[in-house]
Backbone as ProteinMPNN parsed JSONL, in Angstrom:
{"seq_chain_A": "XXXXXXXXXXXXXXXXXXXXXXXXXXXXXXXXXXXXXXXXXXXXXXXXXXXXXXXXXXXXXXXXXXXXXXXXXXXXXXXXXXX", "coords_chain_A": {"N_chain_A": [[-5.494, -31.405, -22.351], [-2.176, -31.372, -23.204], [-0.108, -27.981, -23.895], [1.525, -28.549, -25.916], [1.077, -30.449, -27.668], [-1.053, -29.648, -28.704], [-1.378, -29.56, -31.655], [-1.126, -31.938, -32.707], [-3.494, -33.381, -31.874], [-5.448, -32.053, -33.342], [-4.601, -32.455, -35.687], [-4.852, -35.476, -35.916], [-7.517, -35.546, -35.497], [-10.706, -36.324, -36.596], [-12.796, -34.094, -36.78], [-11.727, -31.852, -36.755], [-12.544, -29.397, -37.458], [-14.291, -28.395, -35.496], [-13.034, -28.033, -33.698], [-10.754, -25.755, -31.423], [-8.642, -23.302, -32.494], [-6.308, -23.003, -31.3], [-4.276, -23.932, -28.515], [-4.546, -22.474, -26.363], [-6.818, -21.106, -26.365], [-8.815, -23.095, -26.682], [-7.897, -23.963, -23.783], [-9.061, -21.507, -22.342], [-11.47, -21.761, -23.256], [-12.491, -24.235, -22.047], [-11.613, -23.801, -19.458], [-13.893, -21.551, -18.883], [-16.521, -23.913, -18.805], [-15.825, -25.51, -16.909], [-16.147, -24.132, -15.308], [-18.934, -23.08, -15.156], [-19.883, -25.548, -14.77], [-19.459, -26.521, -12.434], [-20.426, -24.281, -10.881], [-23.136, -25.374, -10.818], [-23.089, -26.835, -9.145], [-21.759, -29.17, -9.676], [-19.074, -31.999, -9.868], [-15.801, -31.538, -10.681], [-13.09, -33.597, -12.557], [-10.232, -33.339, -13.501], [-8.484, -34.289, -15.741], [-5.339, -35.407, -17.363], [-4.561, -35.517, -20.648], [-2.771, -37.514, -22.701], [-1.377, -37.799, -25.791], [-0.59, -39.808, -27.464], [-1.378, -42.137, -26.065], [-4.093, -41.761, -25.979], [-4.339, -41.549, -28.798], [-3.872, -44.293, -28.804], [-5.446, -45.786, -27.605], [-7.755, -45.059, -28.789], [-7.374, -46.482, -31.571], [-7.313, -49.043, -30.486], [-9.944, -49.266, -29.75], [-10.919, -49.312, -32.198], [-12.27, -46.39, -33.041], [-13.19, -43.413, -34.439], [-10.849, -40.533, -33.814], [-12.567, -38.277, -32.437], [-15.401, -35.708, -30.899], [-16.716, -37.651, -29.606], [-15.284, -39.831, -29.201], [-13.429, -38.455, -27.806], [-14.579, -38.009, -25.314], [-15.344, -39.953, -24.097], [-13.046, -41.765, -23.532], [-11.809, -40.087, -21.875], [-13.481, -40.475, -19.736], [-13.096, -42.975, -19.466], [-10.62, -42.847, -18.664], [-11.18, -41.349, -15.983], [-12.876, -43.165, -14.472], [-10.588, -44.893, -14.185], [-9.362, -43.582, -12.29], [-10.169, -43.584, -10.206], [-10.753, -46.454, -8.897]], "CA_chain_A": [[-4.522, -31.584, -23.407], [-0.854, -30.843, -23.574], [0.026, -26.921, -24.937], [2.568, -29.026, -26.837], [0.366, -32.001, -28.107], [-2.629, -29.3, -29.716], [-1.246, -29.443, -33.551], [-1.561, -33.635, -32.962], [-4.585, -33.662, -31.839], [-5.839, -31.062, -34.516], [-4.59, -33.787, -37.045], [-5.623, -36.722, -36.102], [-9.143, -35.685, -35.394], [-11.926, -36.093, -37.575], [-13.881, -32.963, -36.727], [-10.843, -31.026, -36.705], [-13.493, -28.046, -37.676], [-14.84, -28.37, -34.469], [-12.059, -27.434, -32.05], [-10.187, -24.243, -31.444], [-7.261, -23.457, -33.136], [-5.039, -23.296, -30.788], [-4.913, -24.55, -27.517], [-5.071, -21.225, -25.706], [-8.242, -20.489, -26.971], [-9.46, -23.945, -26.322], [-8.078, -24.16, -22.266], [-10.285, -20.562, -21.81], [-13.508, -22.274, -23.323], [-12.428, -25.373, -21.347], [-12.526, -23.164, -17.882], [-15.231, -20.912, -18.926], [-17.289, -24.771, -19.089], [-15.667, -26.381, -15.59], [-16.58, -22.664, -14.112], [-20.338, -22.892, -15.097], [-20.521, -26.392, -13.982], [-18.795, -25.96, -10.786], [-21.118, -23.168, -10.163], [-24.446, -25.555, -11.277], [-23.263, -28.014, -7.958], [-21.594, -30.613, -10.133], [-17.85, -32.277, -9.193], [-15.533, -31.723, -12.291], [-12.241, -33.953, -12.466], [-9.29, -33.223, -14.78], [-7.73, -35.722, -16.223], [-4.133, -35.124, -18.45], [-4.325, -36.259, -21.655], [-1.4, -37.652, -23.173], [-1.742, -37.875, -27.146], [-0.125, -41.146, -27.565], [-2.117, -42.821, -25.026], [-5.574, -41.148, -26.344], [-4.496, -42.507, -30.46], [-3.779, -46.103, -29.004], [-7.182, -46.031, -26.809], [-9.265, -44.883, -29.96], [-6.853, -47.395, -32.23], [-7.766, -50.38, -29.685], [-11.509, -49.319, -29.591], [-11.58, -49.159, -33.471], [-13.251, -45.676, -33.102], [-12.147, -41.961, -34.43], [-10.381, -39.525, -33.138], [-13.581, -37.233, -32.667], [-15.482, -35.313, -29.711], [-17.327, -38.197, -28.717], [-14.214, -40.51, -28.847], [-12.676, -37.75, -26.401], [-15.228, -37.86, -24.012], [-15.252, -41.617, -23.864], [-11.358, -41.453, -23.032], [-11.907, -39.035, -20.539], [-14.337, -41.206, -18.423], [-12.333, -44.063, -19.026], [-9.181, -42.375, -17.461], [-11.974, -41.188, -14.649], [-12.88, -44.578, -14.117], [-9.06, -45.5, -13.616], [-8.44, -42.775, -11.102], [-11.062, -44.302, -9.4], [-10.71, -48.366, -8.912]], "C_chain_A": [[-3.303, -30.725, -23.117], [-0.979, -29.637, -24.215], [1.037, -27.676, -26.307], [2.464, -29.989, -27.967], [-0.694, -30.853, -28.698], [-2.779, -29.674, -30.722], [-1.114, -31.215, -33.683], [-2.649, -33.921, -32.795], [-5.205, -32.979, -33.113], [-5.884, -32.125, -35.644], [-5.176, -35.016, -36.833], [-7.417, -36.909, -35.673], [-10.043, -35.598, -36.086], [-12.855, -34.831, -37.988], [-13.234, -31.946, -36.217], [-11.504, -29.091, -36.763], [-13.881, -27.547, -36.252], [-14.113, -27.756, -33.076], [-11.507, -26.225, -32.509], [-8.924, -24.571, -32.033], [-5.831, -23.315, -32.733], [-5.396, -23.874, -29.366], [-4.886, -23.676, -26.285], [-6.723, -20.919, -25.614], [-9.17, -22.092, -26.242], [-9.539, -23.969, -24.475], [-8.832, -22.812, -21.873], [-11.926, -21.233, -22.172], [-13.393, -23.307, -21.912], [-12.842, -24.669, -19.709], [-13.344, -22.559, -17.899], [-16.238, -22.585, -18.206], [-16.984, -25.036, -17.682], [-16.666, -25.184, -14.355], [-18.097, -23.02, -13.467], [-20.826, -24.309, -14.364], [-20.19, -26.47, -12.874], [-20.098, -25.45, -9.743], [-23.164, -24.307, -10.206], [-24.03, -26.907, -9.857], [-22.431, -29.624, -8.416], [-19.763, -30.699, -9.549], [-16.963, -32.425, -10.48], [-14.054, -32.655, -11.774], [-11.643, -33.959, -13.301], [-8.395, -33.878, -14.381], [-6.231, -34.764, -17.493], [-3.983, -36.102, -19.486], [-3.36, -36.285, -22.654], [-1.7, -38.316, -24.847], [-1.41, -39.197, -27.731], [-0.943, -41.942, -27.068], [-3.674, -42.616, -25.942], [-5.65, -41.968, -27.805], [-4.155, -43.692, -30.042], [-4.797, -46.264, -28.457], [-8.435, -46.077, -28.166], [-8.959, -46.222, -31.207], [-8.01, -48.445, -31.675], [-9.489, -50.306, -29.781], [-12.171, -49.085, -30.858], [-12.65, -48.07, -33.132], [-12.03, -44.457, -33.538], [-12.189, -41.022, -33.487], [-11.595, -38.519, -33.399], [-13.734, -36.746, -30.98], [-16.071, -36.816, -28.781], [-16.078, -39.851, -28.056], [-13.3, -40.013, -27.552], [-13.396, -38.068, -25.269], [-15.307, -39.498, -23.33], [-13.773, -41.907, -23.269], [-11.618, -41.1, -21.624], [-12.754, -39.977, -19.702], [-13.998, -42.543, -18.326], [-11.016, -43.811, -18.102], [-9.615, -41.941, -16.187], [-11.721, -42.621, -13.954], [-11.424, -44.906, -13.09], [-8.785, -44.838, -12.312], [-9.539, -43.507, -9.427], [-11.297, -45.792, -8.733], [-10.15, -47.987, -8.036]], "O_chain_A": [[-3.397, -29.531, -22.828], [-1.791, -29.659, -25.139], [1.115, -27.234, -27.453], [3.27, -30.29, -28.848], [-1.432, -31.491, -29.449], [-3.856, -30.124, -31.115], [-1.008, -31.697, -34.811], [-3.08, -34.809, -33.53], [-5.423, -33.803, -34.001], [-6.845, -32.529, -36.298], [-5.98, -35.513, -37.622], [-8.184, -37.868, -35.587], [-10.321, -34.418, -36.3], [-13.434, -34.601, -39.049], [-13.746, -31.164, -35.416], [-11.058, -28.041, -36.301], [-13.769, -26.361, -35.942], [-14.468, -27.279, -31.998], [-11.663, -25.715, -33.619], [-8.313, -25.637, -32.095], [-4.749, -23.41, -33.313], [-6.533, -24.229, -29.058], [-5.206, -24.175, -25.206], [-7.469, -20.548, -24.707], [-10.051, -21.992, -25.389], [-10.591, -23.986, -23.836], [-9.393, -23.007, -20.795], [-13.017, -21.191, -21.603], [-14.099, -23.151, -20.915], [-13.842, -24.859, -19.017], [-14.02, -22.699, -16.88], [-16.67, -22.414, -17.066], [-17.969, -24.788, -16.987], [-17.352, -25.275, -13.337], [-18.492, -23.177, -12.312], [-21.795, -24.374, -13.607], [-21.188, -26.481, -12.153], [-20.554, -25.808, -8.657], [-24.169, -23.855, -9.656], [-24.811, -27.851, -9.739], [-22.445, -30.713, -7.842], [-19.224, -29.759, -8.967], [-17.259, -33.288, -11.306], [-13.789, -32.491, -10.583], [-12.136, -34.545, -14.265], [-7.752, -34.08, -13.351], [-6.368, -33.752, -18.18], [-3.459, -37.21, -19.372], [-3.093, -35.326, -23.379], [-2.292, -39.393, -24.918], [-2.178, -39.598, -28.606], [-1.366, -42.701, -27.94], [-4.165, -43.595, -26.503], [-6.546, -42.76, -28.095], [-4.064, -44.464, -30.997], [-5.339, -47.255, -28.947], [-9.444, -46.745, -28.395], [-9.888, -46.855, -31.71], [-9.133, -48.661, -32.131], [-10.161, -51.333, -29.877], [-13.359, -48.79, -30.993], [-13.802, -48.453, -32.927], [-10.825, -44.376, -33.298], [-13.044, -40.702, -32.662], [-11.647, -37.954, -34.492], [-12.952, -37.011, -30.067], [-15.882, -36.993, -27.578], [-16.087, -40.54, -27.037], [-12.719, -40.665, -26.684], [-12.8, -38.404, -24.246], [-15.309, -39.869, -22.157], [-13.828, -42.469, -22.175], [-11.611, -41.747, -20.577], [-12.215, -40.055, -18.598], [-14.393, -43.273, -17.416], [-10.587, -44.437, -17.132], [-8.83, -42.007, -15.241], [-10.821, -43.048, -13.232], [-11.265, -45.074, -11.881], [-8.135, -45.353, -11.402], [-9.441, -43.71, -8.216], [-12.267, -45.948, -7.991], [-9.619, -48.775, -7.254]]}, "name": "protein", "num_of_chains": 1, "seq": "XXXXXXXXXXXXXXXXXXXXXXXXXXXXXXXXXXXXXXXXXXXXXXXXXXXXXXXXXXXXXXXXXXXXXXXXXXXXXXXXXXX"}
């Protein structure tokens, strides 16, 4: 996620409880997580998620803006980098 795009995502997400409150705080959990899997043998790929793009994907797939809506995103934009 964008440092610039956090306070959109924040809103339009359902489980707004659930994330960090800023997006400092969130990109240290975020590398703490790539670190440990890194280190467990796995292949991580970051993807840039563009906030516009992410609310017309969840729009189109009639689903909310939540974690599991993110993660579904995210392995669809994998996918893409991939074809």
């Amino acid at each position: 996620y964008r440092p610039e795009e956090w306070e959109i995502l924040r809103n339009a997400a359902t489980d707004k409880d659930a994330l960090e409150e800023t997006h400092a705080e969130w990109l240290k959990e975020a590398e703490r997580v790539v670190k440990q899997l890194r280190n467990q043998g796995l292949q991580i790929v970051k993807i840039d998620v563009e906030m516009a793009d992410l609310l017309l994907w969840c729009e189109s797939q009639k689903i909310p803006v939540n974690a599991e809506a993110r993660s579904k995103y995210a392995a669809f934009k994998v996918k893409q980098l991939f074809k």
